[in-house]
Coordinates of C-alpha atoms in Angstrom, one line a residue:
M1 CA 37.6 7.2 71.6
A2 CA 40.7 5.0 71.1
L3 CA 40.3 1.2 71.5
P4 CA 42.9 -1.4 72.4
S5 CA 44.3 -3.2 69.4
S6 CA 45.1 -6.6 70.9
K7 CA 43.9 -9.6 69.0
V8 CA 42.0 -12.2 71.0
F9 CA 42.7 -15.2 68.7
D10 CA 45.5 -16.3 66.4
M11 CA 43.4 -16.5 63.2
R12 CA 45.9 -18.5 61.1
M13 CA 45.6 -21.8 63.0
V14 CA 43.2 -24.6 62.4
R15 CA 43.8 -27.7 64.3
M16 CA 42.1 -30.9 63.3
G17 CA 42.3 -32.5 66.8
G18 CA 40.6 -29.5 68.4
I19 CA 37.8 -29.6 65.8
L20 CA 37.1 -33.3 66.5
F21 CA 37.3 -32.6 70.3
A22 CA 34.7 -29.9 69.9
L23 CA 32.5 -32.2 67.8
L24 CA 32.5 -34.9 70.4
C25 CA 32.3 -33.0 73.7
A26 CA 29.3 -31.2 75.2
V27 CA 29.9 -27.6 76.1
Q28 CA 29.0 -26.3 79.5
L29 CA 29.4 -22.5 79.6
D30 CA 27.9 -19.5 81.3
A31 CA 25.1 -18.3 79.0
Q32 CA 26.5 -14.7 79.2
D33 CA 30.0 -15.7 78.1
L34 CA 29.7 -14.9 74.4
D35 CA 33.5 -14.9 74.0
S36 CA 33.8 -18.5 75.0
M37 CA 30.9 -19.6 72.8
V38 CA 32.2 -17.8 69.8
S39 CA 35.5 -19.6 70.4
V40 CA 33.6 -22.9 70.6
Y41 CA 31.8 -22.3 67.3
A42 CA 35.1 -21.3 65.6
S43 CA 36.7 -24.5 66.7
A44 CA 33.6 -26.8 66.0
L45 CA 32.4 -25.2 62.7
P46 CA 35.3 -23.6 60.8
K47 CA 34.1 -22.3 57.4
E48 CA 35.5 -23.8 54.3
K49 CA 35.6 -21.6 51.2
I50 CA 36.0 -22.4 47.5
H51 CA 37.5 -20.7 44.5
V52 CA 37.2 -22.3 41.0
H53 CA 39.5 -21.4 38.2
F54 CA 37.8 -22.1 34.9
D55 CA 39.7 -22.2 31.7
R56 CA 37.6 -19.3 30.2
P57 CA 34.7 -17.1 31.0
Q58 CA 32.2 -18.4 28.4
Y59 CA 31.7 -21.5 26.2
N60 CA 30.1 -22.9 23.1
R61 CA 28.0 -26.0 22.8
G62 CA 30.2 -29.1 22.6
D63 CA 33.1 -27.4 24.4
T64 CA 34.7 -29.0 27.4
V65 CA 34.8 -27.0 30.6
W66 CA 38.1 -27.4 32.4
Y67 CA 38.5 -26.3 36.0
K68 CA 40.6 -26.4 39.1
V69 CA 39.2 -26.0 42.6
Y70 CA 41.0 -24.4 45.6
L71 CA 39.7 -25.1 49.1
L72 CA 40.7 -23.0 52.1
V73 CA 39.7 -22.5 55.7
E74 CA 40.8 -19.3 57.4
G75 CA 43.2 -18.6 54.5
L76 CA 45.0 -22.0 54.8
P77 CA 44.6 -25.4 53.0
S78 CA 41.7 -27.2 54.6
P79 CA 42.4 -30.3 56.7
L80 CA 38.7 -31.1 56.8
S81 CA 37.8 -32.6 53.4
K82 CA 39.2 -35.1 51.0
N83 CA 36.3 -35.2 48.5
L84 CA 34.7 -32.4 46.5
Y85 CA 31.2 -32.7 45.1
V86 CA 30.4 -31.0 41.8
E87 CA 26.9 -30.6 40.4
W88 CA 26.0 -29.3 36.9
Y89 CA 22.5 -28.0 36.2
D90 CA 20.9 -26.7 33.1
S91 CA 19.6 -23.1 32.9
A92 CA 16.2 -24.3 34.2
G93 CA 17.8 -25.8 37.3
T94 CA 17.5 -29.5 36.3
L95 CA 20.4 -31.6 37.4
L96 CA 22.5 -32.7 34.5
T97 CA 25.2 -34.7 36.4
Q98 CA 27.0 -35.0 39.7
T99 CA 30.7 -35.9 40.1
V100 CA 33.1 -36.3 43.0
A101 CA 36.8 -35.3 42.8
P102 CA 39.5 -36.1 45.3
L103 CA 41.1 -33.2 47.0
F104 CA 44.9 -33.3 47.1
Q105 CA 46.7 -30.4 48.9
S106 CA 43.3 -28.8 49.1
T107 CA 42.9 -28.7 45.3
A108 CA 40.9 -30.8 42.8
H109 CA 40.4 -30.6 39.1
G110 CA 38.0 -31.9 36.5
A111 CA 36.3 -31.4 33.2
Y112 CA 32.7 -31.4 31.9
P113 CA 31.8 -31.9 28.2
L114 CA 28.9 -29.7 27.2
P115 CA 26.3 -31.5 25.1
N116 CA 26.2 -30.6 21.4
N117 CA 22.4 -30.4 21.6
Y118 CA 22.3 -28.2 24.6
T119 CA 20.0 -25.2 24.0
G120 CA 20.2 -23.3 27.3
S121 CA 21.7 -19.9 27.7
H122 CA 24.1 -21.1 30.5
V123 CA 24.9 -24.0 32.7
Q124 CA 25.0 -23.8 36.5
F125 CA 28.0 -25.0 38.4
R126 CA 27.8 -25.9 42.1
A127 CA 30.7 -27.2 44.3
F128 CA 30.8 -28.1 47.9
T129 CA 32.3 -30.5 50.5
R130 CA 30.3 -32.6 52.9
W131 CA 31.5 -30.4 55.7
M132 CA 30.1 -27.2 54.0
L133 CA 26.5 -28.6 54.3
N134 CA 26.6 -27.8 58.0
D135 CA 26.5 -24.1 57.0
D136 CA 23.7 -22.2 55.3
T137 CA 23.5 -23.6 51.8
A138 CA 23.4 -20.1 50.4
F139 CA 27.1 -20.1 50.8
L140 CA 27.8 -23.1 48.6
Y141 CA 29.9 -22.2 45.6
R142 CA 27.8 -21.3 42.6
R143 CA 28.6 -20.0 39.1
N144 CA 26.6 -19.5 36.0
L145 CA 28.7 -20.2 32.9
P146 CA 27.3 -18.4 29.8
L147 CA 27.0 -20.2 26.5
N148 CA 27.0 -19.0 23.0
N149 CA 24.1 -21.1 21.7
G150 CA 24.0 -19.6 18.3
V151 CA 20.6 -17.9 18.8
V152 CA 20.7 -14.3 17.3
S153 CA 17.8 -11.9 17.9
P154 CA 16.2 -10.4 14.7
P155 CA 17.5 -7.0 13.8
N156 CA 14.1 -5.3 14.3
A157 CA 13.2 -7.2 17.5
K158 CA 11.7 -5.1 20.3
P159 CA 13.8 -5.0 23.5
T160 CA 12.3 -7.1 26.3
I161 CA 11.0 -5.0 29.2
S162 CA 11.4 -6.6 32.6
K163 CA 10.1 -5.5 35.9
T164 CA 12.6 -3.7 38.1
S165 CA 12.9 -4.4 41.8
V166 CA 14.3 -1.9 44.3
A167 CA 15.4 -2.9 47.9
L168 CA 16.4 -0.6 50.7
F169 CA 19.0 -1.3 53.4
P170 CA 19.5 1.0 56.4
E171 CA 23.1 0.9 57.7
G172 CA 23.3 -1.2 60.8
G173 CA 20.0 -2.9 60.1
S174 CA 17.3 -0.4 61.3
L175 CA 16.1 3.2 61.1
V176 CA 15.6 4.9 64.5
V177 CA 13.3 7.8 65.1
G178 CA 15.2 11.0 66.0
T179 CA 18.5 10.0 64.3
K180 CA 20.2 10.4 61.0
S181 CA 20.8 7.2 59.0
R182 CA 22.4 6.2 55.8
V183 CA 20.2 4.1 53.6
A184 CA 21.6 2.1 50.7
F185 CA 19.5 0.8 47.8
K186 CA 19.9 -1.8 45.1
A187 CA 17.9 -2.0 41.8
T188 CA 17.8 -5.3 39.9
A189 CA 16.0 -7.0 37.1
P190 CA 14.4 -10.4 37.6
S191 CA 17.6 -12.0 36.3
G192 CA 19.5 -10.4 39.2
L193 CA 21.4 -8.0 36.9
P194 CA 21.7 -4.4 38.0
V195 CA 19.4 -1.6 36.7
K196 CA 19.9 2.1 36.7
I197 CA 17.3 4.2 38.5
R198 CA 16.8 7.8 39.7
G199 CA 14.2 9.1 42.1
V200 CA 13.2 11.0 45.2
V201 CA 12.7 10.1 48.9
V202 CA 9.4 11.5 50.2
N203 CA 7.4 11.4 53.4
Q204 CA 3.7 10.5 53.6
K205 CA 2.8 14.1 52.8
G206 CA 4.7 13.9 49.5
E207 CA 7.4 16.3 50.7
V208 CA 10.8 15.6 49.1
M209 CA 13.5 14.7 51.6
D210 CA 16.3 13.9 49.1
S211 CA 16.9 13.0 45.4
V212 CA 18.8 9.8 44.5
K213 CA 20.4 8.0 41.6
T214 CA 22.4 4.9 41.1
I215 CA 26.1 5.3 41.5
H216 CA 27.4 1.9 40.4
D217 CA 25.8 -1.4 39.2
G218 CA 22.2 -0.5 40.4
M219 CA 23.4 0.7 43.8
G220 CA 23.4 4.0 45.6
S221 CA 22.7 5.6 49.0
F222 CA 21.2 8.6 50.7
F223 CA 21.0 10.1 54.2
L224 CA 17.7 10.6 56.1
W225 CA 16.8 12.3 59.3
V226 CA 13.9 10.2 60.7
Q227 CA 11.2 12.3 62.2
P228 CA 8.6 11.1 64.8
G229 CA 5.3 10.0 63.2
E230 CA 6.5 10.0 59.6
D231 CA 6.8 7.3 57.1
Y232 CA 9.0 7.4 54.0
R233 CA 9.1 5.9 50.5
L234 CA 11.4 6.0 47.5
D235 CA 9.6 7.0 44.3
W236 CA 11.8 5.9 41.3
V237 CA 12.0 5.5 37.6
D238 CA 14.3 3.1 35.8
N239 CA 16.2 3.4 32.5
Q240 CA 13.2 1.8 30.6
Q241 CA 11.0 4.6 32.1
Q242 CA 9.2 2.2 34.3
K243 CA 8.0 3.9 37.5
G244 CA 7.8 2.3 41.0
S245 CA 7.6 3.1 44.7
T246 CA 9.4 1.3 47.5
P247 CA 8.5 2.0 51.2
L248 CA 11.3 2.4 53.7
P249 CA 11.3 0.1 56.7
T250 CA 9.3 1.3 59.7
A251 CA 11.6 3.2 62.1
L252 CA 12.2 2.0 65.7
K253 CA 11.2 4.4 68.5
D254 CA 14.0 3.1 70.7
G255 CA 17.2 1.8 69.1
V256 CA 20.7 2.6 68.1
V257 CA 22.2 3.5 64.8
L258 CA 25.6 2.0 63.9
S259 CA 27.7 3.5 61.1
V260 CA 31.2 2.4 60.1
R261 CA 33.6 4.1 57.7
A262 CA 36.9 2.4 56.8
T263 CA 40.2 3.9 55.9
N264 CA 43.5 2.1 55.1
E265 CA 44.6 2.3 58.8
K266 CA 41.4 2.3 60.9
A267 CA 37.7 1.8 61.0
I268 CA 35.8 4.8 62.3
V269 CA 32.7 3.6 64.2
Q270 CA 30.0 6.0 65.2
V271 CA 27.1 5.1 67.5
E272 CA 24.0 7.3 67.8
R273 CA 20.8 7.0 69.9
P274 CA 17.7 9.3 70.1
Q275 CA 17.3 11.7 73.0
Q276 CA 14.8 9.5 74.7
S277 CA 16.3 6.0 75.1
S278 CA 16.0 3.1 77.5
E279 CA 18.8 2.6 80.0
D280 CA 19.8 -0.6 78.2
N281 CA 20.7 1.4 75.1
K282 CA 23.0 3.8 77.0
V283 CA 25.5 1.1 78.1
L284 CA 26.6 -0.8 74.9
S285 CA 29.3 -3.2 73.9
L286 CA 30.9 -3.4 70.5
V287 CA 32.3 -6.7 69.3
V288 CA 34.5 -6.9 66.2
H289 CA 35.0 -10.3 64.7
Q290 CA 36.4 -12.0 61.6
E291 CA 36.2 -15.6 60.5
Q292 CA 34.3 -16.4 63.7
H293 CA 37.1 -15.1 65.9
I294 CA 36.7 -12.0 68.1
L295 CA 39.3 -9.4 67.3
F296 CA 38.4 -6.5 69.5
K297 CA 35.8 -5.6 72.2
A298 CA 34.9 -2.2 73.6
A299 CA 32.5 -0.9 76.1
I300 CA 30.6 2.2 74.9
K301 CA 29.0 4.1 77.7
L302 CA 26.8 6.8 76.2
G303 CA 25.2 7.9 79.4
E304 CA 23.5 11.3 78.6
R305 CA 25.4 11.6 75.3
I306 CA 23.6 10.7 72.1
Q307 CA 26.7 10.0 70.0
Q308 CA 30.1 8.4 70.4
R309 CA 32.9 7.7 68.1
A310 CA 35.5 4.9 68.2
D311 CA 38.6 4.4 66.1
I312 CA 39.6 0.7 65.6
P313 CA 43.0 -0.1 64.0
I314 CA 42.6 -2.5 61.0
D315 CA 45.9 -2.1 59.2
E316 CA 47.4 -5.4 60.6
L317 CA 44.3 -7.5 60.3
P318 CA 44.1 -10.4 57.7
S319 CA 42.3 -9.4 54.5
G320 CA 38.7 -10.2 54.4
I321 CA 35.2 -9.4 55.8
V322 CA 35.2 -7.9 59.3
H323 CA 32.0 -7.7 61.3
F324 CA 31.0 -5.0 63.8
T325 CA 28.1 -6.1 66.2
L326 CA 26.6 -3.7 68.8
F327 CA 25.0 -5.1 71.9
D328 CA 22.9 -3.5 74.6
A329 CA 23.4 -3.9 78.3
Q330 CA 21.6 -7.2 78.3
Q331 CA 23.8 -8.6 75.6
R332 CA 21.1 -8.4 72.9
P333 CA 22.3 -7.5 69.4
L334 CA 21.1 -4.1 68.2
A335 CA 22.9 -3.4 65.0
E336 CA 25.5 -5.0 62.7
R337 CA 27.7 -3.8 59.9
I338 CA 30.5 -5.4 57.8
I339 CA 33.5 -3.9 56.0
L340 CA 36.2 -5.5 53.8
V341 CA 39.8 -5.1 54.9
N342 CA 42.2 -5.4 52.0
N343 CA 45.8 -5.2 53.4
H344 CA 47.2 -7.1 50.4
N345 CA 48.8 -9.7 52.8
H346 CA 47.3 -12.4 50.7
E347 CA 49.3 -11.5 47.6
F348 CA 52.7 -12.6 46.2
N349 CA 54.5 -11.6 43.1
A350 CA 54.9 -14.0 40.2
K351 CA 56.8 -13.6 36.9
L352 CA 55.8 -15.2 33.6
N353 CA 58.7 -16.0 31.4
P354 CA 58.0 -17.2 27.8
I355 CA 60.3 -20.1 26.9
T356 CA 58.8 -21.0 23.5
V357 CA 56.4 -18.8 21.5
N358 CA 54.6 -20.2 18.5
L359 CA 51.5 -18.3 17.3
G360 CA 50.8 -20.8 14.5
K361 CA 47.7 -23.0 14.5
R362 CA 48.1 -25.5 17.3
G363 CA 51.6 -24.2 17.9
K364 CA 53.4 -25.4 21.0
N365 CA 54.1 -22.7 23.6
A366 CA 56.0 -23.0 26.8
V367 CA 56.1 -20.6 29.7
E368 CA 58.0 -20.5 33.0
I369 CA 56.4 -19.2 36.2
L370 CA 58.8 -17.7 38.7
V371 CA 57.8 -17.2 42.3
S372 CA 59.8 -16.2 45.4
D373 CA 61.8 -18.9 47.2
T374 CA 59.8 -18.2 50.3
A375 CA 56.4 -18.5 48.7
V376 CA 54.7 -22.0 48.9
S377 CA 52.5 -22.0 45.8
N378 CA 49.9 -24.2 44.1
L379 CA 49.1 -22.7 40.7
S380 CA 46.9 -23.0 37.7
I381 CA 47.0 -21.2 34.4
A382 CA 44.5 -20.7 31.6
V383 CA 45.1 -19.3 28.1
T384 CA 42.1 -17.7 26.5
D385 CA 41.1 -15.0 24.0
A386 CA 42.0 -11.6 25.3
T387 CA 38.9 -10.1 23.7
V388 CA 36.5 -12.3 25.6
P389 CA 34.4 -10.1 28.0
N390 CA 33.8 -10.6 31.8
A391 CA 37.4 -9.9 32.8
W392 CA 36.0 -8.5 36.1
A393 CA 33.6 -11.3 36.7
H394 CA 35.5 -13.4 39.3
S395 CA 39.0 -13.8 40.7
I396 CA 40.6 -15.8 43.4
Y397 CA 40.7 -12.6 45.5
S398 CA 37.0 -11.8 45.1
D399 CA 35.9 -15.4 45.8
F400 CA 38.0 -15.9 49.0
L401 CA 37.8 -12.4 50.4
L402 CA 34.3 -11.3 49.4
S403 CA 31.8 -13.6 47.6
N404 CA 32.2 -16.6 50.0
D405 CA 31.1 -14.4 52.9
I406 CA 28.1 -12.6 51.6
K407 CA 24.7 -13.7 50.3
G408 CA 23.2 -12.9 46.9
Y409 CA 24.5 -12.2 43.5
V410 CA 27.4 -9.7 43.2
H411 CA 27.9 -8.3 39.7
Q412 CA 31.5 -8.5 38.6
P413 CA 33.0 -8.8 42.1
A414 CA 36.6 -8.9 40.8
Y415 CA 36.3 -5.3 39.8
Y416 CA 36.5 -4.3 43.5
F417 CA 40.0 -5.7 43.7
T418 CA 41.5 -3.9 40.7
S419 CA 42.6 -0.8 42.6
D420 CA 42.6 0.9 46.0
A421 CA 41.2 4.1 44.5
D422 CA 38.7 5.9 46.7
S423 CA 36.0 5.5 44.0
I424 CA 36.3 1.7 43.9
T425 CA 36.4 1.5 47.7
A426 CA 33.2 3.6 47.9
R427 CA 31.5 1.3 45.4
L428 CA 32.6 -1.8 47.3
D429 CA 31.0 -0.3 50.4
L430 CA 27.7 -0.2 48.6
V431 CA 28.0 -3.9 47.9
L432 CA 28.6 -4.5 51.6
L433 CA 25.6 -2.4 52.6
T434 CA 23.2 -4.1 50.2
H435 CA 24.0 -7.8 50.7
G436 CA 23.4 -10.2 53.6
W437 CA 26.3 -12.1 55.2
R438 CA 27.3 -14.9 57.5
R439 CA 25.9 -14.2 61.0
F440 CA 26.1 -15.8 64.4
N441 CA 22.8 -16.7 66.0
W442 CA 23.6 -14.5 69.0
D443 CA 20.5 -15.8 70.9
K444 CA 21.8 -19.4 70.7
L445 CA 25.2 -18.2 71.8
K446 CA 23.8 -16.4 74.7
R447 CA 21.9 -19.5 75.8
G448 CA 25.1 -21.5 75.6
E449 CA 23.7 -23.9 73.0
S450 CA 26.4 -26.2 71.5
P451 CA 26.9 -26.1 67.7
V452 CA 25.0 -28.8 65.8
V453 CA 27.2 -30.8 63.4
K454 CA 25.0 -32.9 61.1
Y455 CA 27.7 -33.8 58.5
A456 CA 31.1 -35.1 59.8
P457 CA 34.2 -34.0 57.8
E458 CA 35.3 -36.5 55.1
T459 CA 39.0 -36.9 56.1
A460 CA 39.4 -40.0 53.9
Y461 CA 38.9 -40.7 50.2
M462 CA 36.2 -43.0 48.9
S463 CA 35.6 -46.4 50.5
L464 CA 34.5 -49.6 49.0
K465 CA 31.9 -50.8 51.5
G466 CA 28.8 -52.8 51.7
K467 CA 27.1 -55.9 53.1
V468 CA 26.8 -59.6 52.2
F469 CA 23.3 -61.1 52.3
G470 CA 22.5 -64.8 52.4
A471 CA 26.0 -66.1 52.9
K472 CA 26.6 -69.3 54.8
P473 CA 29.7 -68.7 57.0
T474 CA 32.0 -71.7 57.8
P475 CA 32.7 -72.1 61.5
G476 CA 36.3 -71.2 62.3
S477 CA 36.9 -69.7 58.9
P478 CA 36.5 -65.9 58.7
M479 CA 34.8 -64.7 55.6
Q480 CA 36.8 -62.6 53.2
L481 CA 36.0 -60.9 49.8
N482 CA 38.5 -60.6 47.0
F483 CA 38.0 -57.4 45.0
F484 CA 39.5 -56.5 41.6
L485 CA 39.1 -52.9 40.4
V486 CA 39.7 -52.5 36.7
N487 CA 40.3 -48.9 35.5
K488 CA 39.5 -47.6 32.0
D489 CA 43.1 -47.8 31.1
S490 CA 43.1 -51.5 32.1
S491 CA 45.2 -50.9 35.2
K492 CA 44.0 -53.0 38.2
Q493 CA 43.9 -52.9 41.9
F494 CA 43.4 -55.9 44.2
F495 CA 42.1 -56.1 47.7
I496 CA 41.4 -58.8 50.3
T497 CA 38.7 -57.4 52.6
P498 CA 37.4 -59.1 55.8
V499 CA 33.7 -59.5 56.4
D500 CA 32.4 -59.2 60.0
R501 CA 29.7 -61.4 61.6
E502 CA 27.0 -59.0 60.5
G503 CA 28.1 -59.3 56.9
Q504 CA 29.5 -55.7 56.8
F505 CA 32.8 -54.9 55.1
E506 CA 34.7 -51.8 54.3
E507 CA 38.0 -51.1 52.4
P508 CA 38.9 -47.4 53.1
G509 CA 41.1 -45.1 51.1
I510 CA 40.1 -46.2 47.6
F511 CA 41.4 -43.8 45.0
F512 CA 41.0 -43.7 41.2
Y513 CA 40.1 -41.3 38.4
D514 CA 37.0 -41.6 36.1
T515 CA 35.1 -44.9 36.7
V516 CA 36.1 -48.5 37.5
K517 CA 34.6 -51.9 37.1
V518 CA 34.4 -53.9 40.3
Y519 CA 34.8 -57.7 40.3
Y520 CA 34.5 -59.7 43.5
G521 CA 34.5 -63.2 44.8
F522 CA 34.6 -65.1 48.2
N523 CA 38.1 -65.9 49.2
G524 CA 38.5 -69.7 49.2
N525 CA 34.9 -70.2 50.4
T526 CA 32.7 -71.4 47.6
K527 CA 30.1 -72.7 50.1
A528 CA 29.6 -69.2 51.5
A529 CA 29.2 -67.8 48.0
S530 CA 26.3 -70.1 47.3
G531 CA 23.2 -67.9 47.1
A532 CA 24.9 -64.9 48.5
Q533 CA 24.4 -61.4 47.3
V534 CA 26.7 -58.4 47.8
K535 CA 25.5 -54.8 48.0
L536 CA 28.2 -52.3 47.2
D537 CA 28.5 -48.6 48.2
N538 CA 31.2 -46.0 47.7
G539 CA 30.7 -44.2 51.0
L540 CA 30.1 -40.9 49.3
L541 CA 27.3 -38.4 49.8
K542 CA 24.4 -39.5 47.6
K543 CA 22.2 -36.4 47.7
E544 CA 22.1 -33.0 49.4
P545 CA 19.0 -31.7 51.2
G546 CA 16.7 -29.8 48.9
F547 CA 18.0 -31.3 45.7
T548 CA 16.7 -34.5 44.1
L549 CA 19.2 -36.8 42.4
L550 CA 18.6 -40.1 40.6
P551 CA 17.6 -42.8 43.1
G552 CA 20.5 -45.0 43.9
A553 CA 22.9 -43.2 41.6
L554 CA 26.5 -43.4 42.8
P555 CA 28.6 -40.4 41.7
P556 CA 31.7 -41.5 40.0
I557 CA 35.2 -40.1 40.7
T558 CA 36.1 -37.9 37.8
G559 CA 39.2 -36.1 36.7
T560 CA 41.5 -35.3 33.8
M561 CA 43.7 -38.3 32.9
D562 CA 46.6 -36.1 31.7
S563 CA 50.2 -36.5 32.9
L564 CA 49.5 -34.6 36.1
A565 CA 46.5 -36.7 36.9
R566 CA 48.4 -39.9 36.3
A567 CA 51.2 -38.7 38.6
R568 CA 48.7 -38.0 41.3
L569 CA 47.1 -41.4 40.8
N570 CA 50.5 -43.1 41.1
Y571 CA 51.3 -41.2 44.3
F572 CA 48.0 -42.2 45.9
L573 CA 48.4 -45.9 44.9
K574 CA 51.9 -45.9 46.4
E575 CA 50.6 -44.3 49.6
Q576 CA 47.8 -46.9 49.7
D577 CA 50.2 -49.7 49.5
R578 CA 52.5 -48.2 52.1
L579 CA 49.6 -47.8 54.6
R580 CA 48.6 -51.4 54.2
K581 CA 52.1 -52.8 54.9

């Protein structure tokens, strides 16, 4: 069955005005019009994604962690956020510090000095924008950075034995009686790291249906014909000879099985139902969507047939996760599957040209990076020991195209972008079968419920705001505050800020690196200052739901005060002066 290849939306456009309009206006739509509601959600809640380039994959105590952050929405620089929140936790999950960095051209950078007395095995890094808190917090950017803490196990120490966990994932979401299903499995240690297992699939009588073993990083799959009245389990043994048994999910008596196999040019979709099915499961609709935009729709009329195949072209789609959702005749979701399209349209060629090479201790080296004249680039470079492991741990490709869209820990995700070989593609498919992902709440869409936006986008940098208490205003003389901001390098900024009748004041667009000291006074009104108190705030997010921060702690703006940082600071100060004129 061939399907039309027309795209429903231009996925490369994100317009700020449309986003704000969607936030402010109530939506009145037909509850059945899923297309329109998906469009509303895409406009009202575009998803920001983060990649962080660290200067190396692992650290020692006392080292400084240097990093640069890239923020995109639908593959383009995000217009939604001007501030990036960064949190550092110890290996036990206790907050060490929180900082805020300004986003310029959708990038930010910073540094964190690791304490010399830190004894944990790793530090946890979390980064997000205020806007990202409207989404499931499982999709906030997280990384564990391993540390060499100098602790060496005794040579005769016995290996630690940990309990292995095995989870099973039917393709499409459910097993259905009377159909053949692919079932993926994932074996992990309590740490989340993969474990090798082998085993057999048996029914309740102990009859062997199939034998299995892990193919890659604790993952594998098998096929199963689901028979009426039978239950199944996977009996397994791991590489430490621990034995276990994991039951398969109970099969549905009436349902539909969705399977998807991707090639370079197309996605081959197969839909199967049992011989005895309800009428609602004989007239189906398939919706293919990416980045909250519908790409393709197709009606699948099974009638008396139990199987049907559909070929969907994917060779011109943007690279990234693509969702396939199957609905019954009442627009109820029955099954869902994701694939990853990698058409390499996110890449460009760059050439590294050494200018000065000096391999001596602290020798100066200079390199030139050449890119095409047509490529608009924002780059970062790190120099590290080539023998350091974890080369496949993370990359800008794996973060933006894979990890930001699926839930749970993925072991060495950058590996899946090293080649287009069939073996790597098959292993990537196991990742997609064994992890959760971003989903629409289709029931809410069907009811026509408008998206809820709890956190407005931060489209401006930090503000100097607050309230004056106990002041005695002079009739006919508006109250004003004089502010002096003194940076660590002794540079100063001066503002005259009006105070309203309620004592409120705000100076927007404040920008600085590191921390500043704030001095203030009442402009020419000593009487008003008598007995007055001023409460200051920086207008930034103080805490994030589910995490406890120090009461009243204001996160400072941090960054690297190198030549680049100073140039950026000068630019913002000039822009600040220009806007005030």
